Coordinates of C-alpha atoms and ligand atoms in Angstrom, one line a residue:
M1 CA -14.0 17.3 10.2
K2 CA -14.0 16.3 6.6
Y3 CA -11.4 13.9 5.2
L4 CA -10.6 13.1 1.6
V5 CA -9.2 9.5 1.2
T6 CA -7.9 8.9 -2.3
G7 CA -7.4 5.3 -3.5
A8 CA -10.2 4.4 -1.1
A9 CA -11.2 1.2 -3.0
G10 CA -7.7 -0.3 -3.0
F11 CA -6.1 -2.5 -0.3
I12 CA -4.9 0.0 2.3
G13 CA -7.4 2.7 1.3
T14 CA -10.3 0.3 2.1
N15 CA -8.8 -0.7 5.4
F16 CA -8.2 3.0 6.2
V17 CA -11.8 3.9 5.5
Y18 CA -13.1 1.3 7.9
H19 CA -10.5 2.4 10.5
M20 CA -11.5 6.0 10.2
L21 CA -15.3 5.3 10.4
E22 CA -14.7 3.4 13.6
K23 CA -12.2 5.8 15.2
H24 CA -13.8 9.1 14.2
P25 CA -17.5 8.3 14.1
S26 CA -18.7 11.9 14.0
D27 CA -16.4 12.9 11.0
L28 CA -17.2 12.8 7.3
I29 CA -15.0 10.5 5.2
V30 CA -15.1 11.1 1.4
G31 CA -13.5 8.2 -0.5
I32 CA -12.5 8.5 -4.1
D33 CA -11.1 6.0 -6.5
N34 CA -11.0 5.8 -10.3
L35 CA -11.7 2.0 -9.9
S36 CA -8.7 1.0 -11.9
Y37 CA -8.0 -2.8 -12.0
A38 CA -6.8 -2.6 -8.3
G39 CA -9.9 -0.7 -7.0
N40 CA -13.0 -2.7 -6.0
I41 CA -16.1 -0.9 -5.1
K42 CA -17.4 -4.0 -3.4
N43 CA -14.8 -3.5 -0.7
L44 CA -16.7 -0.4 0.4
K45 CA -20.2 -1.9 0.5
K46 CA -20.4 -1.8 4.3
A47 CA -18.9 1.7 4.5
Q48 CA -21.6 2.9 2.0
E49 CA -24.3 1.9 4.6
N50 CA -22.8 4.5 6.9
S51 CA -24.1 8.1 6.5
N52 CA -20.7 9.5 7.4
F53 CA -19.2 7.9 4.3
V54 CA -19.4 9.2 0.7
F55 CA -17.9 7.5 -2.3
R56 CA -17.2 9.1 -5.6
Q57 CA -15.6 7.5 -8.6
A58 CA -13.0 10.0 -9.7
D59 CA -9.5 10.2 -11.0
I60 CA -6.8 12.2 -9.2
T61 CA -5.3 13.2 -12.5
D62 CA -8.5 14.8 -13.7
Q63 CA -8.0 18.5 -12.8
D64 CA -11.7 19.5 -13.4
A65 CA -13.1 16.6 -11.3
M66 CA -10.7 17.3 -8.5
T67 CA -11.4 21.0 -8.5
A68 CA -15.2 20.3 -8.3
L69 CA -14.7 17.8 -5.5
F70 CA -12.6 20.1 -3.3
K71 CA -15.0 23.0 -3.9
E72 CA -18.0 20.8 -3.0
F73 CA -16.6 19.5 0.3
G74 CA -14.0 21.9 1.6
F75 CA -11.8 19.2 3.1
D76 CA -9.9 19.6 6.4
Y77 CA -7.6 16.6 5.8
V78 CA -6.4 14.9 2.6
I79 CA -4.8 11.5 2.7
N80 CA -3.4 10.4 -0.6
F81 CA -3.3 6.6 -1.0
A82 CA -4.2 6.7 -4.7
A83 CA -1.3 5.3 -6.8
Q84 CA -0.2 2.7 -9.3
T85 CA 1.4 0.3 -6.8
H86 CA 2.8 -2.8 -8.4
V87 CA 6.6 -2.9 -9.1
D88 CA 6.3 -5.5 -11.8
R89 CA 3.7 -3.5 -13.7
S90 CA 6.0 -0.4 -13.5
I91 CA 8.7 -2.4 -15.2
V92 CA 6.4 -3.1 -18.1
D93 CA 4.7 0.3 -18.4
P94 CA 6.3 3.2 -16.4
G95 CA 4.2 6.0 -18.0
I96 CA 1.0 5.5 -16.0
F97 CA 3.1 5.4 -12.8
V98 CA 4.5 8.9 -13.5
K99 CA 1.1 10.2 -14.5
T100 CA -0.8 8.8 -11.5
N101 CA 1.8 9.1 -8.8
V102 CA 3.5 12.3 -9.7
L103 CA 1.0 14.4 -11.7
G104 CA -2.0 13.2 -9.6
T105 CA -0.2 14.2 -6.4
Q106 CA 0.6 17.6 -7.8
I107 CA -3.0 18.3 -8.7
L108 CA -4.1 17.3 -5.2
L109 CA -1.4 19.4 -3.6
D110 CA -2.4 22.5 -5.6
L111 CA -6.0 22.1 -4.5
A112 CA -5.1 21.5 -0.9
R113 CA -3.1 24.8 -1.0
E114 CA -5.8 26.7 -2.7
T115 CA -8.5 25.5 -0.3
G116 CA -6.4 25.8 2.8
V117 CA -6.5 22.2 4.2
K118 CA -5.3 21.6 7.7
R119 CA -3.1 18.7 6.7
F120 CA -2.1 16.9 3.5
H121 CA -0.7 13.5 4.2
Q122 CA 1.2 11.7 1.5
I123 CA 1.4 7.9 1.7
G124 CA 4.9 7.1 0.8
T125 CA 6.8 3.8 0.7
D126 CA 10.1 2.5 2.1
E127 CA 11.1 1.6 -1.4
V128 CA 12.2 5.2 -2.0
Y129 CA 15.4 4.4 -0.1
G130 CA 16.5 1.7 -2.5
D131 CA 17.6 -1.5 -0.8
L132 CA 20.0 -2.7 1.9
P133 CA 22.6 -5.5 1.6
L134 CA 21.2 -8.8 2.6
E135 CA 24.1 -9.5 5.0
A136 CA 24.2 -6.0 6.7
T137 CA 21.6 -6.8 9.3
D138 CA 22.7 -3.8 11.4
Q139 CA 21.6 -1.4 8.7
F140 CA 18.1 0.1 8.5
F141 CA 16.2 2.8 6.6
V142 CA 16.1 6.1 8.5
E143 CA 14.3 9.2 7.4
T144 CA 17.5 11.1 6.8
L145 CA 18.8 8.7 4.1
P146 CA 19.1 10.1 0.6
L147 CA 16.4 8.7 -1.8
K148 CA 17.7 6.0 -4.2
A149 CA 14.7 4.4 -5.8
S150 CA 15.3 1.3 -8.0
S151 CA 12.1 0.8 -10.0
P152 CA 9.9 3.2 -12.0
Y153 CA 7.3 2.6 -9.3
S154 CA 9.6 3.7 -6.4
A155 CA 11.1 6.6 -8.5
S156 CA 7.6 7.9 -9.1
K157 CA 6.7 7.6 -5.4
A158 CA 10.0 9.4 -4.5
A159 CA 9.0 12.2 -6.8
A160 CA 5.6 12.5 -5.1
D161 CA 7.2 12.6 -1.6
L162 CA 9.6 15.4 -2.7
L163 CA 6.8 17.4 -4.3
A164 CA 4.7 17.1 -1.2
L165 CA 7.6 18.3 1.0
S166 CA 8.4 21.1 -1.4
Y167 CA 4.9 22.4 -1.0
N168 CA 5.5 22.6 2.7
R169 CA 8.8 24.4 2.3
T170 CA 7.8 26.8 -0.5
F171 CA 4.1 27.4 0.2
G172 CA 3.8 26.5 3.9
L173 CA 1.3 23.8 3.1
P174 CA 0.9 21.6 6.2
V175 CA 2.3 18.4 4.8
T176 CA 3.4 15.1 6.4
V177 CA 4.8 12.0 4.7
S178 CA 4.9 8.4 5.9
R179 CA 7.1 5.7 4.4
C180 CA 5.8 2.3 5.3
S181 CA 7.2 -1.2 4.8
N182 CA 5.3 -4.1 3.1
N183 CA 1.7 -4.4 4.3
Y184 CA -0.4 -7.5 4.4
G185 CA -4.0 -8.2 5.4
P186 CA -7.6 -8.3 4.1
Y187 CA -8.4 -6.9 0.6
Q188 CA -4.9 -7.1 -0.8
F189 CA -5.1 -7.5 -4.6
P190 CA -3.9 -11.0 -5.7
E191 CA -0.9 -9.7 -7.8
K192 CA 1.1 -9.1 -4.5
L193 CA 3.2 -11.8 -2.9
I194 CA 1.1 -13.0 0.0
P195 CA -2.3 -13.2 -1.7
L196 CA -0.8 -14.5 -4.9
M197 CA 0.9 -17.4 -3.1
L198 CA -2.1 -18.1 -1.0
I199 CA -4.5 -18.2 -3.9
N200 CA -2.2 -20.3 -6.1
A201 CA -1.6 -22.8 -3.2
L202 CA -5.4 -23.1 -2.7
N203 CA -5.7 -23.8 -6.4
D204 CA -2.8 -26.3 -6.3
K205 CA -0.9 -24.1 -8.8
N206 CA 2.9 -23.5 -8.9
L207 CA 4.2 -20.7 -6.6
P208 CA 6.5 -18.5 -8.7
V209 CA 9.4 -17.4 -6.5
Y210 CA 11.6 -14.7 -8.0
G211 CA 15.4 -15.5 -8.0
D212 CA 16.4 -17.6 -5.0
G213 CA 13.6 -16.4 -2.7
M214 CA 16.1 -14.9 -0.3
N215 CA 15.1 -11.3 -0.7
V216 CA 13.9 -9.7 2.5
R217 CA 10.8 -7.6 3.1
D218 CA 9.7 -6.0 6.4
W219 CA 6.0 -7.0 7.0
L220 CA 3.4 -4.9 8.8
Y221 CA -0.3 -5.8 9.4
V222 CA -2.4 -3.3 7.5
E223 CA -4.4 -2.1 10.5
D224 CA -1.1 -1.1 12.2
H225 CA -0.3 1.1 9.1
C226 CA -3.8 2.7 9.3
E227 CA -3.3 3.5 13.0
A228 CA 0.1 5.0 12.2
V229 CA -1.4 7.2 9.4
D230 CA -4.2 8.4 11.7
T231 CA -1.6 9.2 14.4
I232 CA 0.7 11.2 12.1
L233 CA -2.3 13.0 10.6
H234 CA -3.4 14.3 13.9
N235 CA -0.2 14.6 15.9
G236 CA 2.7 14.6 13.4
R237 CA 4.8 17.7 12.8
D238 CA 4.4 19.7 9.5
G239 CA 7.1 19.1 6.9
E240 CA 8.2 15.8 8.6
V241 CA 8.7 12.3 7.2
Y242 CA 7.9 9.3 9.4
N243 CA 9.0 5.8 8.7
V244 CA 6.5 3.1 9.6
G245 CA 7.5 -0.5 10.2
G246 CA 7.7 -3.1 13.0
H247 CA 11.1 -4.8 12.7
N248 CA 9.6 -7.9 11.0
E249 CA 12.0 -8.8 8.3
M250 CA 11.5 -12.1 6.5
H251 CA 12.9 -13.9 3.5
N252 CA 10.2 -14.4 0.8
I253 CA 10.7 -18.1 0.8
D254 CA 10.0 -18.3 4.5
I255 CA 6.7 -16.5 4.1
I256 CA 5.7 -18.9 1.4
K257 CA 6.6 -21.9 3.5
I258 CA 4.5 -20.5 6.4
I259 CA 1.5 -20.1 4.0
L260 CA 1.9 -23.7 2.7
K261 CA 2.1 -25.1 6.2
E262 CA -1.0 -23.2 7.3
L263 CA -2.9 -24.5 4.3
G264 CA -1.6 -28.0 4.5
K265 CA -0.1 -27.8 1.0
P266 CA 3.2 -29.4 -0.2
E267 CA 6.4 -27.4 -0.7
S268 CA 6.7 -29.1 -4.1
L269 CA 4.4 -26.3 -5.4
I270 CA 7.4 -23.9 -5.0
T271 CA 8.9 -23.0 -8.4
F272 CA 11.9 -20.7 -8.8
V273 CA 11.5 -18.4 -11.7
T274 CA 13.5 -15.6 -13.5
D275 CA 14.2 -12.8 -11.1
R276 CA 12.5 -9.4 -11.2
K277 CA 14.6 -6.8 -13.0
G278 CA 16.4 -4.5 -10.6
H279 CA 15.0 -6.6 -7.7
D280 CA 15.6 -4.9 -4.3
L281 CA 17.4 -7.2 -1.9
R282 CA 16.4 -6.1 1.5
Y283 CA 14.0 -3.6 3.1
A284 CA 14.2 -2.8 6.8
I285 CA 12.6 0.1 8.5
D286 CA 13.9 1.9 11.6
P287 CA 10.7 3.2 13.3
T288 CA 12.4 5.0 16.2
K289 CA 11.1 8.4 15.2
I290 CA 7.4 7.6 15.0
H291 CA 7.8 5.6 18.3
N292 CA 9.6 8.3 20.2
E293 CA 7.7 11.3 18.9
L294 CA 4.2 9.9 18.5
G295 CA 4.2 6.8 20.7
W296 CA 3.1 4.5 17.8
L297 CA 4.0 0.8 18.0
P298 CA 2.6 -2.1 15.9
Q299 CA 0.0 -4.2 17.8
T300 CA -0.2 -7.3 15.6
K301 CA 2.4 -10.0 15.7
F302 CA 3.2 -11.6 12.3
A303 CA 2.2 -15.1 13.6
D304 CA -1.3 -13.7 14.4
G305 CA -1.6 -11.4 11.4
I306 CA -0.8 -14.0 8.8
K307 CA -3.3 -16.4 10.4
S308 CA -6.1 -13.9 10.3
T309 CA -5.1 -12.9 6.7
I310 CA -5.3 -16.5 5.5
R311 CA -8.6 -16.9 7.3
W312 CA -10.0 -13.8 5.5
Y313 CA -9.0 -15.2 2.1
L314 CA -10.6 -18.5 3.0
D315 CA -13.8 -16.8 4.2
N316 CA -13.9 -14.4 1.2
K317 CA -13.3 -16.8 -1.7
D318 CA -16.0 -15.0 -3.8
W319 CA -14.0 -11.7 -3.5
W320 CA -10.8 -13.1 -5.0
E321 CA -12.3 -15.7 -7.3
E322 CA -14.1 -12.9 -9.2
I323 CA -10.8 -11.1 -9.6
V324 CA -8.6 -14.0 -10.7
S325 CA -11.2 -15.1 -13.3
G326 CA -11.4 -11.7 -15.0
E327 CA -8.7 -9.6 -16.8
Y328 CA -6.2 -10.7 -14.1
R329 CA -5.9 -14.1 -16.0
E330 CA -4.3 -12.3 -19.0
Y331 CA -2.0 -10.3 -16.7
Y332 CA -0.9 -13.5 -15.0
R333 CA -0.3 -15.2 -18.3
K334 CA 1.9 -12.4 -19.6
M335 CA 3.8 -12.0 -16.4
Y336 CA 4.5 -15.6 -15.5
E337 CA 4.1 -17.8 -18.7
N338 CA 7.6 -19.2 -19.7
R339 CA 9.2 -17.1 -16.9
Ligands
LIG401 P1 -3.6 -0.7 -4.4 O1 -3.1 -0.8 -5.7 O2 -4.4 -1.8 -3.7 O3 -4.6 0.6 -4.2 C1 -4.4 1.8 -5.0 C2 -5.7 2.4 -5.3 O4 -5.5 3.6 -6.0 C3 -6.6 1.5 -6.2 O5 -7.9 1.3 -5.6 C4 -6.6 2.2 -7.5 O6 -7.8 2.0 -8.2 C5 -6.5 3.6 -7.0 N1 -6.0 4.5 -8.1 C6 -5.0 4.3 -9.0 N2 -4.9 5.3 -9.8 C7 -5.8 6.3 -9.4 C8 -6.2 7.5 -10.0 N3 -5.6 8.1 -11.0 N4 -7.2 8.2 -9.3 C9 -7.9 7.7 -8.3 N5 -7.6 6.4 -7.8 C10 -6.6 5.8 -8.3 O7 -2.4 -0.3 -3.5 P2 -2.2 -0.3 -1.9 O8 -1.3 -1.4 -1.5 O9 -3.5 -0.1 -1.2 O10 -1.3 1.1 -1.8 C11 -1.9 2.3 -1.3 C12 -0.8 3.3 -1.1 O11 0.1 2.9 -0.1 C13 0.0 3.6 -2.4 O12 0.3 5.0 -2.4 C14 1.3 2.8 -2.1 O13 2.4 3.4 -2.8 C15 1.4 2.9 -0.6 N6 2.1 1.8 0.1 C16 1.7 0.5 -0.1 C17 2.4 -0.5 0.6 C18 2.0 -1.9 0.5 O14 2.7 -2.8 1.0 N7 0.9 -2.3 -0.1 C19 3.4 -0.1 1.5 C20 3.8 1.2 1.6 C21 3.1 2.2 0.9
LIG402 O1 7.8 -1.9 0.7 C1 6.6 -1.4 0.3 C2 6.1 -1.8 -1.0 O2 5.7 -3.2 -0.9 C3 4.9 -1.0 -1.6 O3 5.4 0.3 -1.8 C4 4.4 -1.6 -2.9 O4 3.3 -0.9 -3.4 C5 4.1 -3.0 -2.6 O5 3.6 -3.6 -3.9 C6 5.2 -3.8 -2.1 O6 6.3 -3.9 -3.0 P1 7.1 -5.3 -3.2 O7 7.7 -5.3 -4.6 O8 8.0 -5.6 -2.0 O9 5.9 -6.3 -3.1 P2 5.5 -7.6 -4.0 O10 4.3 -8.3 -3.3 O11 5.3 -7.4 -5.4 O12 6.8 -8.6 -3.8 C7 7.2 -8.9 -2.5 C8 8.5 -9.8 -2.7 O13 8.1 -11.0 -3.3 C9 9.5 -9.2 -3.6 O14 10.8 -9.5 -3.2 C10 9.2 -9.9 -5.0 C11 8.7 -11.3 -4.5 N1 7.8 -11.9 -5.4 C12 6.6 -11.2 -5.7 C13 5.7 -11.8 -6.6 C14 4.4 -11.0 -7.0 C15 8.0 -13.2 -5.9 O15 9.0 -13.9 -5.5 N2 7.0 -13.8 -6.7 C16 5.9 -13.1 -7.1 O16 5.1 -13.7 -7.9

């Protein structure tokens, strides 16, 4: 079998490549990434030693490059992780989100259709449902909810989901969509909550908490997400959406306090800053469908996952020090200075 994994040098894409090489050792995994600020080819160094892995630097919005790639390999499966992914960046510059997440997905869908892939899996997000009230703890995101995206990021992801599903209905393309909650684990780019707080704490820098820190996210260890995608890819039903999450809702402030405690750093580093525009209050996935239909359940408890994530960042200082000393510095200054 031949798999195309887009966004392979990003956080989840990298973890997925390693997952697939281990779980499907006789299949060919082709990873592509345009190596944007969030993609890091060093993540895939070990994978590149495996003869069942091929990496190509390529952009999913580049029609000619994608056409040549599909022609060269004749993929059985396409898994589309490639995206612009940071909500804060989408508030500053929505255009690249529409181009990458919508146009890029459409180009891949057309080629999947023309070349007759067995399954196109679109990596969606729970953010397409909008948010839930903080106090309504009996309410959860289910697959049948209408889409109600809040940010340009989530609106572009919602458009991509709908496009993918439309290719199933209109053209009969075998499509599945997963909508996962917040991931954490190794290789996550430092702009996201957990690595940002971890790295700032290690450097004794302030921890910029948006608003009052009471917003809720539903955290899932990245390997559990990879296993869910693998399961849907091979056993999911065409034209279906599967929510992925593990009932692990936490207030942002509580996550930050756990990180500080693990690192032995003082809570005085916490600084409350101006809230994110349109900030979603609470995400909470109902994973009943994927559990009942496909038997998937998360395997990693948050208490264990956060410890191994912190350990990974402590053991891989070179990885993140190189990132935070580069163009990221200017991003951080613009995003957080005088906030
Ligand atoms: P990431 O930003 O770490 O990775 C995205 C990757 O896509 C990067 O390597 C980037 O270089 C690449 N990319 C961007 N534009 C591209 C283009 N035009 N052509 C080729 N590659 C391109 O993000 P992530 O957290 O790994 O997210 C991966 C996918 O999972 C995204 O589709 C995201 O919406 C989805 N998702 C993420 C989470 C989460 O919590 N991180 C949760 C649910 C869904
Ligand atoms: O729910 C899935 C989504 O999770 C994915 O689709 C997105 O790609 C991914 O980035 C993530 O989106 P969030 O906006 O939830 O993640 P982020 O890490 O940016 O923020 C998590 C929470 O922490 C959110 O409530 C905002 C808050 N926050 C974040 C940053 C970066 C802070 O308080 N301070 C910060 O500096």
